Tab-separated table of C-alpha atoms in Angstrom:
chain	number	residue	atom	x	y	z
A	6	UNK	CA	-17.250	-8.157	-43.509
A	7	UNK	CA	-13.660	-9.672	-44.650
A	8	UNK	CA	-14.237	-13.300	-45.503
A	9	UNK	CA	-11.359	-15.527	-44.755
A	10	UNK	CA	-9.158	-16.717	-47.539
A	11	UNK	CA	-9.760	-20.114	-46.724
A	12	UNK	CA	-13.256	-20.013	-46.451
A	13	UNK	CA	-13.504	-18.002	-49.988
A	14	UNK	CA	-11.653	-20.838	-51.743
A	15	UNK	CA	-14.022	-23.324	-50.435
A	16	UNK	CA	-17.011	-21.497	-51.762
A	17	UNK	CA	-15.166	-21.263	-54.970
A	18	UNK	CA	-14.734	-24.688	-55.013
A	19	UNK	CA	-17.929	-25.552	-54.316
A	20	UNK	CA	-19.209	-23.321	-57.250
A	21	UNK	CA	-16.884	-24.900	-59.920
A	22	UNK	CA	-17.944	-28.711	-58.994
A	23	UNK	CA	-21.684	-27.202	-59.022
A	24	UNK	CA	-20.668	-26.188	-62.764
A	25	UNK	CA	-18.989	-29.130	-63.444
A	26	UNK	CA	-22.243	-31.393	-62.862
A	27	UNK	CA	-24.093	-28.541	-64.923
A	28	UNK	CA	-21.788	-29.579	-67.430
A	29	UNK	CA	-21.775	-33.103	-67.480
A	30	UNK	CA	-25.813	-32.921	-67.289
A	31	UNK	CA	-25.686	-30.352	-70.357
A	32	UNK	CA	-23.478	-32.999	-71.921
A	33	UNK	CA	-25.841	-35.882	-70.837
A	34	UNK	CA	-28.966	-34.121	-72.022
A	35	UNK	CA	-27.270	-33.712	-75.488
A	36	UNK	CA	-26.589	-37.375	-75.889
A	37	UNK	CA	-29.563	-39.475	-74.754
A	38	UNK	CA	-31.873	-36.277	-76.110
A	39	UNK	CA	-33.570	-35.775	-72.852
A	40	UNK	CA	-31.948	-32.548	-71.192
A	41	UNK	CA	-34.507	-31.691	-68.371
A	42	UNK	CA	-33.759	-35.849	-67.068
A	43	UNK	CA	-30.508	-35.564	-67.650
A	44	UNK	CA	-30.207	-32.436	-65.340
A	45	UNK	CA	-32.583	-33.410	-62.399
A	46	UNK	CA	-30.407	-37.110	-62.294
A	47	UNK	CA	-27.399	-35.082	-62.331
A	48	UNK	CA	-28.369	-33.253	-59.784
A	49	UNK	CA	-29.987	-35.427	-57.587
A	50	UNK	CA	-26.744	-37.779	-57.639
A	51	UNK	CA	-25.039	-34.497	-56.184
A	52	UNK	CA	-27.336	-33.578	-53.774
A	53	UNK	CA	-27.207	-37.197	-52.612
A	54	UNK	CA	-23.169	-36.897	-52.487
A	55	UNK	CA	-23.891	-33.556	-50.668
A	56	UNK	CA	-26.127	-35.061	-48.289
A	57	UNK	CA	-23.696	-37.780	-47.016
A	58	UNK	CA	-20.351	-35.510	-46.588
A	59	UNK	CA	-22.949	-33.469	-44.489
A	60	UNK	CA	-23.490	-36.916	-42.280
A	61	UNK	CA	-20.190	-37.701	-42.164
A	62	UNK	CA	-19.169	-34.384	-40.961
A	63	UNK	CA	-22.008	-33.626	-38.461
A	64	UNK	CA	-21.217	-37.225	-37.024
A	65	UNK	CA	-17.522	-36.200	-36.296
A	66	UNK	CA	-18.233	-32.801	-35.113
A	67	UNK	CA	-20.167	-34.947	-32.483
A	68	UNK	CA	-18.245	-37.542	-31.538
A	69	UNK	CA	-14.324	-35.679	-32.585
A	70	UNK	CA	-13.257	-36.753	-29.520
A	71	UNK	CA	-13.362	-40.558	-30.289
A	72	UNK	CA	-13.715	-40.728	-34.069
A	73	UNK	CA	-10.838	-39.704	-36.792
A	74	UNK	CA	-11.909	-36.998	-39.398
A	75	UNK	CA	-13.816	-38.643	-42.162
A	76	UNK	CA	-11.387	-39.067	-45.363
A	77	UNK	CA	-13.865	-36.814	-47.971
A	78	UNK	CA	-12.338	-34.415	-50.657
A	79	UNK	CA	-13.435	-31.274	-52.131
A	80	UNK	CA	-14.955	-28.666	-50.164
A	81	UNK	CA	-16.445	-30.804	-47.411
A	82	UNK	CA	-12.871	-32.129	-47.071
A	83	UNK	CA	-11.139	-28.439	-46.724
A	84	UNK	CA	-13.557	-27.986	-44.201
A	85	UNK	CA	-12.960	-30.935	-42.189
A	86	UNK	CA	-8.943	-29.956	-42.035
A	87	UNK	CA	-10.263	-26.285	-41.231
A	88	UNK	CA	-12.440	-27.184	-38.212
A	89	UNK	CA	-9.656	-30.300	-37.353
A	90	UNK	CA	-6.976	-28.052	-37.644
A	91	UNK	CA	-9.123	-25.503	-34.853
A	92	UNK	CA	-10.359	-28.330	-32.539
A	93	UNK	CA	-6.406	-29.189	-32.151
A	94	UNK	CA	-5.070	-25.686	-31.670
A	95	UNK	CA	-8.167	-25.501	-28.956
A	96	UNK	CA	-6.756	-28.504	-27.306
A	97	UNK	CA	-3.633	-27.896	-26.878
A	98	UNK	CA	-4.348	-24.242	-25.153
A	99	UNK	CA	-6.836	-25.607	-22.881
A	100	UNK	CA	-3.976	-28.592	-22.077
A	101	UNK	CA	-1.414	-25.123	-21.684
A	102	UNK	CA	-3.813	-23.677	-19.507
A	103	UNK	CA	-4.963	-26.848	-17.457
A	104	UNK	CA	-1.019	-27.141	-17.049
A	105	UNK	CA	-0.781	-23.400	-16.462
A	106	UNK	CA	-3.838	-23.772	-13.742
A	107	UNK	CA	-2.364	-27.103	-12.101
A	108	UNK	CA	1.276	-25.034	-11.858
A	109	UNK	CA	-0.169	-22.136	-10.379
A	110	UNK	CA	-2.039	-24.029	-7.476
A	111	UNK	CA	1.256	-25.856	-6.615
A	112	UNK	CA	2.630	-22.419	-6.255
A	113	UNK	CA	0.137	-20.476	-4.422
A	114	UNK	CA	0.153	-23.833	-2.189
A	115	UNK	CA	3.575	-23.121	-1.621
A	116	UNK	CA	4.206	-19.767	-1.340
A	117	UNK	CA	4.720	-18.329	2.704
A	118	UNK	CA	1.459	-15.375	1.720
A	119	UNK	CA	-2.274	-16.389	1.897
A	120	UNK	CA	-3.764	-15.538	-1.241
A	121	UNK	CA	-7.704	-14.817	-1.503
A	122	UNK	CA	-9.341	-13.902	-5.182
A	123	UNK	CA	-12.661	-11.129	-4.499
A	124	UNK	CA	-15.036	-10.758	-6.967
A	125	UNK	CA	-16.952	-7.521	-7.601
A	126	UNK	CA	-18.646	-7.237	-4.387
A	127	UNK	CA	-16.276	-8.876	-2.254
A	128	UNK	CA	-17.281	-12.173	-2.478
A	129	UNK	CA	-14.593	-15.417	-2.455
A	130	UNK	CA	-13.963	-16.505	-5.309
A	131	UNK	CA	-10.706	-18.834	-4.757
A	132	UNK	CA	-8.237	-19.183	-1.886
A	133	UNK	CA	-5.105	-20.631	-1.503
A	134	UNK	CA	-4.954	-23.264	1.608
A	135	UNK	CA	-2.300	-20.469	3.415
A	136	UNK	CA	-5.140	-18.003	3.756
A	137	UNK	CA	-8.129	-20.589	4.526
A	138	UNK	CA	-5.939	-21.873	7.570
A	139	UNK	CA	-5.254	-18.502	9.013
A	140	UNK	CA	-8.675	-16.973	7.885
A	141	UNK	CA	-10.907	-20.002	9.208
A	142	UNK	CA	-11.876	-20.346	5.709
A	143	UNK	CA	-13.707	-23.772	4.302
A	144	UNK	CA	-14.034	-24.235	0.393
A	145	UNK	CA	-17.116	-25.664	0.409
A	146	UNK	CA	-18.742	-23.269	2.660
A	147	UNK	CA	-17.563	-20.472	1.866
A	148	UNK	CA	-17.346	-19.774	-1.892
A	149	UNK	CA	-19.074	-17.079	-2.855
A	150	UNK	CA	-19.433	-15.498	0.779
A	151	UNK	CA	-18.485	-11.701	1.164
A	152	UNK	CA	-14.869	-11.940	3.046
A	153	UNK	CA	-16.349	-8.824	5.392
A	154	UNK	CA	-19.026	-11.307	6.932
A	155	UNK	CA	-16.375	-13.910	7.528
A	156	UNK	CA	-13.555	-11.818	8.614
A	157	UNK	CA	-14.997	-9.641	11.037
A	158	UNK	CA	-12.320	-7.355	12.573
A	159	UNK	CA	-13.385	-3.900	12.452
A	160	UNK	CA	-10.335	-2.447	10.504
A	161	UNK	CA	-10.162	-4.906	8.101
A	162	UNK	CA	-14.099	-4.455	7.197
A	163	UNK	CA	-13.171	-0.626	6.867
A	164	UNK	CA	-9.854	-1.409	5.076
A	165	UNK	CA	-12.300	-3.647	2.435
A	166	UNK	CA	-14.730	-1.507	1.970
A	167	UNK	CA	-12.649	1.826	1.790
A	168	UNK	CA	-9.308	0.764	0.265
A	169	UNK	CA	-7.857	3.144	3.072
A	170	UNK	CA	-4.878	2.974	4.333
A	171	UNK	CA	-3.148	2.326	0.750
A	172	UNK	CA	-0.634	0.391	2.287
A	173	UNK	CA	-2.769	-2.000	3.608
A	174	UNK	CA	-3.793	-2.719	7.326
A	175	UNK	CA	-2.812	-5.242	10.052
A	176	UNK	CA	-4.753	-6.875	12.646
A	177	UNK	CA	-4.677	-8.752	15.525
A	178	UNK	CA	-6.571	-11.981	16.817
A	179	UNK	CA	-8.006	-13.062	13.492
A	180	UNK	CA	-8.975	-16.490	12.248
A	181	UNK	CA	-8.303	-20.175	14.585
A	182	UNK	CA	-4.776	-18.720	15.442
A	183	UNK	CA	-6.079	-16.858	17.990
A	184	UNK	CA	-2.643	-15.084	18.460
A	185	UNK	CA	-1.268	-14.393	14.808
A	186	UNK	CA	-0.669	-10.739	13.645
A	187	UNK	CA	-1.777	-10.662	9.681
A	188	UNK	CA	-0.813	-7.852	7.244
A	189	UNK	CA	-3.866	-7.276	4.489
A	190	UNK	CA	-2.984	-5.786	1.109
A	191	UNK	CA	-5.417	-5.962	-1.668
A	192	UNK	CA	-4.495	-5.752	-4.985
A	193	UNK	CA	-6.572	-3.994	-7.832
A	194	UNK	CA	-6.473	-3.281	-11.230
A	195	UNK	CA	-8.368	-0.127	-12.990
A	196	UNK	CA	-9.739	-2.463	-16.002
A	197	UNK	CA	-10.017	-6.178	-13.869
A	198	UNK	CA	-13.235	-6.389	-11.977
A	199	UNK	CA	-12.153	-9.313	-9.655
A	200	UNK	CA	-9.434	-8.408	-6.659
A	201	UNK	CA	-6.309	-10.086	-4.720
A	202	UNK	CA	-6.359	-10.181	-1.290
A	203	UNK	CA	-2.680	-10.987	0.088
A	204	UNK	CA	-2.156	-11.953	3.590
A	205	UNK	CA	0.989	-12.077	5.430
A	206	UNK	CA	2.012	-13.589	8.850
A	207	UNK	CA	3.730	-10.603	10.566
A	208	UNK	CA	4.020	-12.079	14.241
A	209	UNK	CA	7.330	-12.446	14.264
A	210	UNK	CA	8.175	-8.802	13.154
A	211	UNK	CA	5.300	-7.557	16.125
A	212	UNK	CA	7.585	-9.324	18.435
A	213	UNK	CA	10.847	-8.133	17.475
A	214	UNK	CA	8.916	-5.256	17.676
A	215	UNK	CA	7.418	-5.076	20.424
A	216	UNK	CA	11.015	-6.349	22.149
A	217	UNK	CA	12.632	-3.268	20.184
A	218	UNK	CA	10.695	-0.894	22.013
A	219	UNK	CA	10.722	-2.644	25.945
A	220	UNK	CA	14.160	-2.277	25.118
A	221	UNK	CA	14.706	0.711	24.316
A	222	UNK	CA	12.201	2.157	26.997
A	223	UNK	CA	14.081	-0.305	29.848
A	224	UNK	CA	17.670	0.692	28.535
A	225	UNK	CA	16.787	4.594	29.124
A	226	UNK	CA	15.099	4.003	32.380
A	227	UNK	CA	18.651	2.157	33.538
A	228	UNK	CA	20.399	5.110	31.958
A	229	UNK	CA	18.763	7.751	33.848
A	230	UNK	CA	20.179	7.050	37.468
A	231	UNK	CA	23.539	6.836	36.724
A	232	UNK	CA	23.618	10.242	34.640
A	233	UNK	CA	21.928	12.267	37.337
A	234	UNK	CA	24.493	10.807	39.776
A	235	UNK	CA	27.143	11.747	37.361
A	236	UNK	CA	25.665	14.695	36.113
A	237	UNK	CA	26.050	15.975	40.011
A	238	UNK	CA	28.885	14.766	40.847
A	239	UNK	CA	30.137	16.975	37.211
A	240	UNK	CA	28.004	19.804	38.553
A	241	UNK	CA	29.892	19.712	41.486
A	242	UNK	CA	33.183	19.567	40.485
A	243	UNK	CA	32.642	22.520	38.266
A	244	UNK	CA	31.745	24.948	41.391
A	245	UNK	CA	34.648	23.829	43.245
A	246	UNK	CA	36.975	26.682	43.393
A	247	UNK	CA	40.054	24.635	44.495
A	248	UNK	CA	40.324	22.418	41.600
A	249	UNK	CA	42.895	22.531	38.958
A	250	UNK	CA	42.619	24.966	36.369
A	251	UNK	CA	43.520	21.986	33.766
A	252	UNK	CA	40.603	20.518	35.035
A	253	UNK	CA	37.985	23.204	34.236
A	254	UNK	CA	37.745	22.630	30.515
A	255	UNK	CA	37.778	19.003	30.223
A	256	UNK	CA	34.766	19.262	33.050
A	257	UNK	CA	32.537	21.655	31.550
A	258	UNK	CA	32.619	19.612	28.621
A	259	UNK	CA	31.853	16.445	30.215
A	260	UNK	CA	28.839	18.604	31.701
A	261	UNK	CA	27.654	19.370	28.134
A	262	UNK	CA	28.031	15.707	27.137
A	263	UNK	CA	26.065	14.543	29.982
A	264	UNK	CA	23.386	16.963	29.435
A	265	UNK	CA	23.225	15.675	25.840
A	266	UNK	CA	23.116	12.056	27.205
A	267	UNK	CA	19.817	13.253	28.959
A	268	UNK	CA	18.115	14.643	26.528
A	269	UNK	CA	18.452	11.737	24.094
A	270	UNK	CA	17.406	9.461	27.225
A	271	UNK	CA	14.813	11.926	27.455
A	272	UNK	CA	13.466	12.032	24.238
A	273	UNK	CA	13.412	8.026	23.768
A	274	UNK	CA	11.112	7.614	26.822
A	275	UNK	CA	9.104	9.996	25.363
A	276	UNK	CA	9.183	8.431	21.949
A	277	UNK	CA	8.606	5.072	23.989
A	278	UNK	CA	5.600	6.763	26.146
A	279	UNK	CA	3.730	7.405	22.522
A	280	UNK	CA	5.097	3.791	20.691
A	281	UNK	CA	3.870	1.595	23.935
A	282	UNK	CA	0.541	3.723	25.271
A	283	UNK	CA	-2.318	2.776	22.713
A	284	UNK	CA	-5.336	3.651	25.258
A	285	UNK	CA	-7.486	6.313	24.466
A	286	UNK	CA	-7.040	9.716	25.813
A	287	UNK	CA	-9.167	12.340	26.752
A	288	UNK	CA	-8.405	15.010	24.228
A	289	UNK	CA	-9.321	18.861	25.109
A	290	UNK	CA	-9.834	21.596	23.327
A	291	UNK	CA	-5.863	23.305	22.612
A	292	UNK	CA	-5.860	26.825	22.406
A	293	UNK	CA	-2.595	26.542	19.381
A	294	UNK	CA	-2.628	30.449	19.459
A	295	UNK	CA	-1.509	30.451	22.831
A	296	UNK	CA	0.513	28.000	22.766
A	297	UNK	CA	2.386	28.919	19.736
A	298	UNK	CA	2.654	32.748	21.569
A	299	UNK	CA	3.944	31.022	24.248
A	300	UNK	CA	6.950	28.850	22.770
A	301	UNK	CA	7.683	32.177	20.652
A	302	UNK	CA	8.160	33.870	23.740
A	303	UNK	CA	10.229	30.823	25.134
A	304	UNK	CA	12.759	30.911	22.545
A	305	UNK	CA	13.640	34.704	22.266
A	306	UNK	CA	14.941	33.763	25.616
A	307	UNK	CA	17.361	32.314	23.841
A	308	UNK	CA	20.998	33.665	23.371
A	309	UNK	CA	21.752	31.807	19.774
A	310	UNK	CA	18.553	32.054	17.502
A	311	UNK	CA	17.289	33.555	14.414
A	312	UNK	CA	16.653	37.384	15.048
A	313	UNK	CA	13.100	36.785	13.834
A	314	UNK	CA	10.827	34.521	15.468
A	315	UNK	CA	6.950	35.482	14.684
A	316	UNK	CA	3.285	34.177	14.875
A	317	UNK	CA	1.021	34.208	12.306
A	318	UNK	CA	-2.574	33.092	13.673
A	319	UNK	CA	-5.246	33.329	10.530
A	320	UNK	CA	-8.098	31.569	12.718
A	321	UNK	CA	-8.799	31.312	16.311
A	322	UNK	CA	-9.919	27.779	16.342
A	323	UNK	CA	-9.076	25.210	18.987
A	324	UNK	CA	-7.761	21.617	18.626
A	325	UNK	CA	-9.019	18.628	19.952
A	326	UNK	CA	-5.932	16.840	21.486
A	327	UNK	CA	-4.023	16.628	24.180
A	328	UNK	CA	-1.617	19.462	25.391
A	329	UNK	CA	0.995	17.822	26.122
A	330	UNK	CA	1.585	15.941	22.662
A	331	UNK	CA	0.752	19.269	20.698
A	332	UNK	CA	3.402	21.084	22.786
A	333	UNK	CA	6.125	18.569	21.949
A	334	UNK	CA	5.062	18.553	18.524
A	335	UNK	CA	6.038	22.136	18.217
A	336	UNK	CA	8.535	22.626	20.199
A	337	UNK	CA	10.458	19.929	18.427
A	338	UNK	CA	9.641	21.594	14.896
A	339	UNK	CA	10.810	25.069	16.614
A	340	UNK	CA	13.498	23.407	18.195
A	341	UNK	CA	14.745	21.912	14.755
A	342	UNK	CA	14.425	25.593	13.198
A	343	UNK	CA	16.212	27.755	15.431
A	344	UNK	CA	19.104	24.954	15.119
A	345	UNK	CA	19.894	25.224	11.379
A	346	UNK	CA	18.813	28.655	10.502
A	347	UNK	CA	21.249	31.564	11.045
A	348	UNK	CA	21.244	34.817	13.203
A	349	UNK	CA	20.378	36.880	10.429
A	350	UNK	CA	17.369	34.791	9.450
A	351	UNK	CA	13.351	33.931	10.345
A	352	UNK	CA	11.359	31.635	11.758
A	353	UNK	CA	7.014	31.637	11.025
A	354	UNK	CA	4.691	29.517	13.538
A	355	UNK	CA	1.410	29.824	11.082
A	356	UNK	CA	-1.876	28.060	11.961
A	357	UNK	CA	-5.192	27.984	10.001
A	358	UNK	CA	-8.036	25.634	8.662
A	359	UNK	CA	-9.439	25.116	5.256
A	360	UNK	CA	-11.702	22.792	4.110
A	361	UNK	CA	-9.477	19.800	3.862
A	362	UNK	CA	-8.433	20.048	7.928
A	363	UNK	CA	-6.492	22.287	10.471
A	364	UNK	CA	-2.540	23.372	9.314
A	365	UNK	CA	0.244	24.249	11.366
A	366	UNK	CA	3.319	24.899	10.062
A	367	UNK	CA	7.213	26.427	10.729
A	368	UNK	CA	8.901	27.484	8.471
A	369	UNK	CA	12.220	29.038	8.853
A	370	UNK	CA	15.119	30.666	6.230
A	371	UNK	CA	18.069	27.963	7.201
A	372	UNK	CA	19.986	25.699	5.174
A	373	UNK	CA	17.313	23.307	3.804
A	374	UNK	CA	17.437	19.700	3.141
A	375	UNK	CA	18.276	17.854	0.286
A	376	UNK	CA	15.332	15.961	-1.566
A	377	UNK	CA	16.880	12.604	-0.809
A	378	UNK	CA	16.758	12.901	2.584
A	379	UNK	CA	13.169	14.298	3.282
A	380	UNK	CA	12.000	10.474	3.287
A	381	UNK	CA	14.024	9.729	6.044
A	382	UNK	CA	13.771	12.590	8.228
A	383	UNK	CA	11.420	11.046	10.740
A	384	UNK	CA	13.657	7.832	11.352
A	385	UNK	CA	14.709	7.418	14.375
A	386	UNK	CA	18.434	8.835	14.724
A	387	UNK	CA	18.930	9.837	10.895
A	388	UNK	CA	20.587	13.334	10.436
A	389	UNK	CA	20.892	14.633	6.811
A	390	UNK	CA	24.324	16.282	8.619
A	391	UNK	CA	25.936	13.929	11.490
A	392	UNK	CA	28.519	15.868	12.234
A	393	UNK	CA	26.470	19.502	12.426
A	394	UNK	CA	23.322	18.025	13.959
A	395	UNK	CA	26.041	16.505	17.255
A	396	UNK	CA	27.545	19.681	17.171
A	397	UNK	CA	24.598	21.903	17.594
A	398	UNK	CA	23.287	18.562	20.318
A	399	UNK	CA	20.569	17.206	18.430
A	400	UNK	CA	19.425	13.540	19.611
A	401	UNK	CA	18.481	13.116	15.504
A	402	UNK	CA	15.241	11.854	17.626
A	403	UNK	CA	12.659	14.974	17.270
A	404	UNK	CA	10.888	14.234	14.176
A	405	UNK	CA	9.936	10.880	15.155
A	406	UNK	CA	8.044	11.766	18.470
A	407	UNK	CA	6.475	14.542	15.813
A	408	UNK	CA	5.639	11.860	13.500
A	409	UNK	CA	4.269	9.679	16.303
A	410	UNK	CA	2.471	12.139	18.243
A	411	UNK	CA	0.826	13.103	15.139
A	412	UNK	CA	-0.682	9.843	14.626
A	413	UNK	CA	-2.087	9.734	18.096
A	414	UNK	CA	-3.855	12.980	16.506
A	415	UNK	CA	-4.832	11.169	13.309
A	416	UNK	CA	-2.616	13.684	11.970
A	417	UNK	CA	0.064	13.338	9.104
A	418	UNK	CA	3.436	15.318	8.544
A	419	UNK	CA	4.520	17.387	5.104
A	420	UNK	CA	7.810	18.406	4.960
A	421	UNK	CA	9.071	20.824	1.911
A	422	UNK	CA	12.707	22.367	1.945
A	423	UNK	CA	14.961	22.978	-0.674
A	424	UNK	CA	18.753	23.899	-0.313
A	425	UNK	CA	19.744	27.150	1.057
A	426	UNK	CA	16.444	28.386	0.957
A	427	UNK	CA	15.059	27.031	4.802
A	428	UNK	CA	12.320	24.518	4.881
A	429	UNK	CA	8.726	24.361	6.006
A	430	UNK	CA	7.458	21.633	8.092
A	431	UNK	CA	3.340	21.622	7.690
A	432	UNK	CA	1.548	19.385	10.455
A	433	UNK	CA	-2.242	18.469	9.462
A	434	UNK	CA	-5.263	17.121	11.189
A	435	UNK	CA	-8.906	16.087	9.954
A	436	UNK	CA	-11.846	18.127	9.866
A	437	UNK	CA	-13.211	16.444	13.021
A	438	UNK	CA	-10.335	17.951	15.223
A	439	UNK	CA	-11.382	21.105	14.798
A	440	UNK	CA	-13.330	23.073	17.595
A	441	UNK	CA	-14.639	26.726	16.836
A	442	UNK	CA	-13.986	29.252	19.634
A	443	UNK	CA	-17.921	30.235	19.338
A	444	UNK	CA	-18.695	26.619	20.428
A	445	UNK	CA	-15.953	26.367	22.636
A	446	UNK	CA	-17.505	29.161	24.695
A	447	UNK	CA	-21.132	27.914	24.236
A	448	UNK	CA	-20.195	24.746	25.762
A	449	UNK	CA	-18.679	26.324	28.543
């Protein structure tokens, strides 16, 4: 082991003073003629000397906090500055991190987030007084406590305990608020066993949520009435065979744009129908061979589309879901394909299961998106191409009543694409959705 250089000089320090009293005592011995005296009173008299620095130190190592450092020299005195020098570097970190401490209270007290600090297995550790008003949380009471058996919602237990979703979870009706919305987020480390909860008041963006989508849902029931008046009124005009041939274009094209009107005010209700109804359904098992076979045969009805439209079924499992939802989600996705892939190109509806879940996909040989817009593609209204997707009558609101009717089927959405090449649009659900045909028929 390395000695330090400090502590090496004191032990050679204390060796030459040892040698000098050898010395003198040798000295001594030769003198008064009586060398073995000579060398114990030589010795003793250091021993004594030894003895006392000892005191002196020991009795300022125990009371250093009220007593100077004793004024000794040689090797008891290096040590003194040594351990002096240590005991002041120690207090001044523990006054930086008393200041440090004290500094970070007054900010957690301030800050707008709750803050709770989890030890190992959940238990509290610390809280800032944000989180102990919205949580219900006492300091005396509940240190140490496991936040799951204070906090008792059902997704935030699951969110603890599992980590899942990643981004956190909110919750409803928690704590002495009684009507506050709070967004959990825990923060870990690989290395740090401990854990920070975060907790953030998120009623007001629930509301301005919640008044986003009544609305949006009220604004297209308004809208509806008016365009099917005006939608006859256009259809009429267009069969009339005594109006003006200047007339003819400028009304079919109002026709188209009030068809377009619909199906946008169409497709928000429906995006409103799955944003605003949370109750449980009663899902049935979906035969999505059938129904793919069925939209395949739907669109080669179609005058503009991609010459080839095919099926490619590698299981004959059902779905657990409802059919409704599963037929929008696909007829969006084919809807989507036929739009941006050419005459000359293909479109594959593919379903089968593996062991992570159930897959269906389209994937078609169009234009293909750009990377930086795949993010974005299920927001509401965003078109990687404004001016194509309007032209071709898109209501840029498909992919989000996909995105949203997959989560009513605990389902998730992969997009891949890349430009010029067409782009496949993969929709998959859990294991538990899964119903084989064999069982299917057996409970029958």
């Amino acid at each position: 082991m390395k000695v330090p250089a400090s502590l090496s000089t004191i032990g050679w320090h204390a060796v030459y003073r040892l040698i000098g009293a050898l010395f003198v005592a040798f000295l001594l011995g030769l003198v008064t003629g009586r060398m073995a005296l000579s060398l114990a009173l030589v010795l003793l008299i250091y021993a004594c000397i030894q003895i006392r620095n000892m005191v002196l130190v020991d009795r300022w190592l125990r009371f250093r906090r009220v007593l100077p450092p004793p004024d000794i020299s040689g090797p008891w005195g290096e040590i003194v500055a040594i351990v002096n020098r240590i005991y002041l570097r120690k207090q001044y970190h523990r006054a930086r991190v008393t200041e440090l401490m004290r500094e970070f209270r007054q900010l957690t007290t301030a800050m707008p987030e709750g803050a709770v600090l989890l030890g190992p297995e959940n238990e509290i550790l610390w809280f800032n007084s944000r989180a102990g008003e919205w949580l219900g949380l006492k300091r005396k009471r509940d240190f140490g406590m496991r936040i799951e058996n204070l906090v008792r919602h059902p997704d935030f237990v699951e969110y603890v305990r599992t980590g899942k979703p990643e981004g956190g979870v909110v919750v409803h009706d928690i704590g002495q608020g009684g009507s506050r919305w709070l967004a959990f987020h825990i923060v870990r480390s690989d290395t740090a066993v401990r854990q920070l909860l975060i907790v953030r008041d998120v009623s007001r963006e629930k509301q301005l949520e919640a008044m986003r989508k009544d609305f949006v849902a009220n604004a297209s029931h308004e809208l509806r009435s008016p365009l099917t008046v005006i939608s006859g009124y256009l259809d009429a005009l267009a069969e009339e065979e005594k109006l003006d041939p200047a007339w003819k274009e400028p009304v079919l094209e109002m026709r188209r744009q009030t068809e377009r009107m619909n199906m946008i005010v169409n497709d928000l209700l429906e995006l409103s129908k799955f944003e605003a109804d949370d109750t449980p359904r009663e899902d049935q098992p979906i035969d999505i061979g059938g129904l793919l076979t069925l939209l395949r045969k739907e669109a080669l009805q179609l005058e503009e589309r991609p010459r080839n439209i095919r099926v490619t079924l590698e299981t004959d499992a059902l779905l657990l879901g409802s059919e409704s939802e599963l037929h929008s989600i696909v007829s969006n996705l084919l809807s989507n394909a036929i739009k941006y892939t050419p005459a000359h190109g293909e479109i594959e509806l593919r379903w089968w299961i593996d062991d992570e879940g159930a897959h269906l996909s389209v994937r078609d040989t169009g234009v293909g998106i750009a990377p930086e817009h795949i993010p974005r593609l299920t927001e509401r209204f965003y078109r990687v191409d404004a001016g194509r997707a309007r032209s071709l009558g898109g209501s840029g609101l498909g992919l989000a009543i996909v995105k949203h009717a997959l989560q009513r089927h605990d389902g998730t959405l992969r997009i891949e694409s890349k430009e010029g090449q067409g782009s496949t649009f993969t929709c998959d659900f859990p294991p538990h959705r899964i119903v084989p045909r064999k069982q299917q028929a057996t409970g029958g």
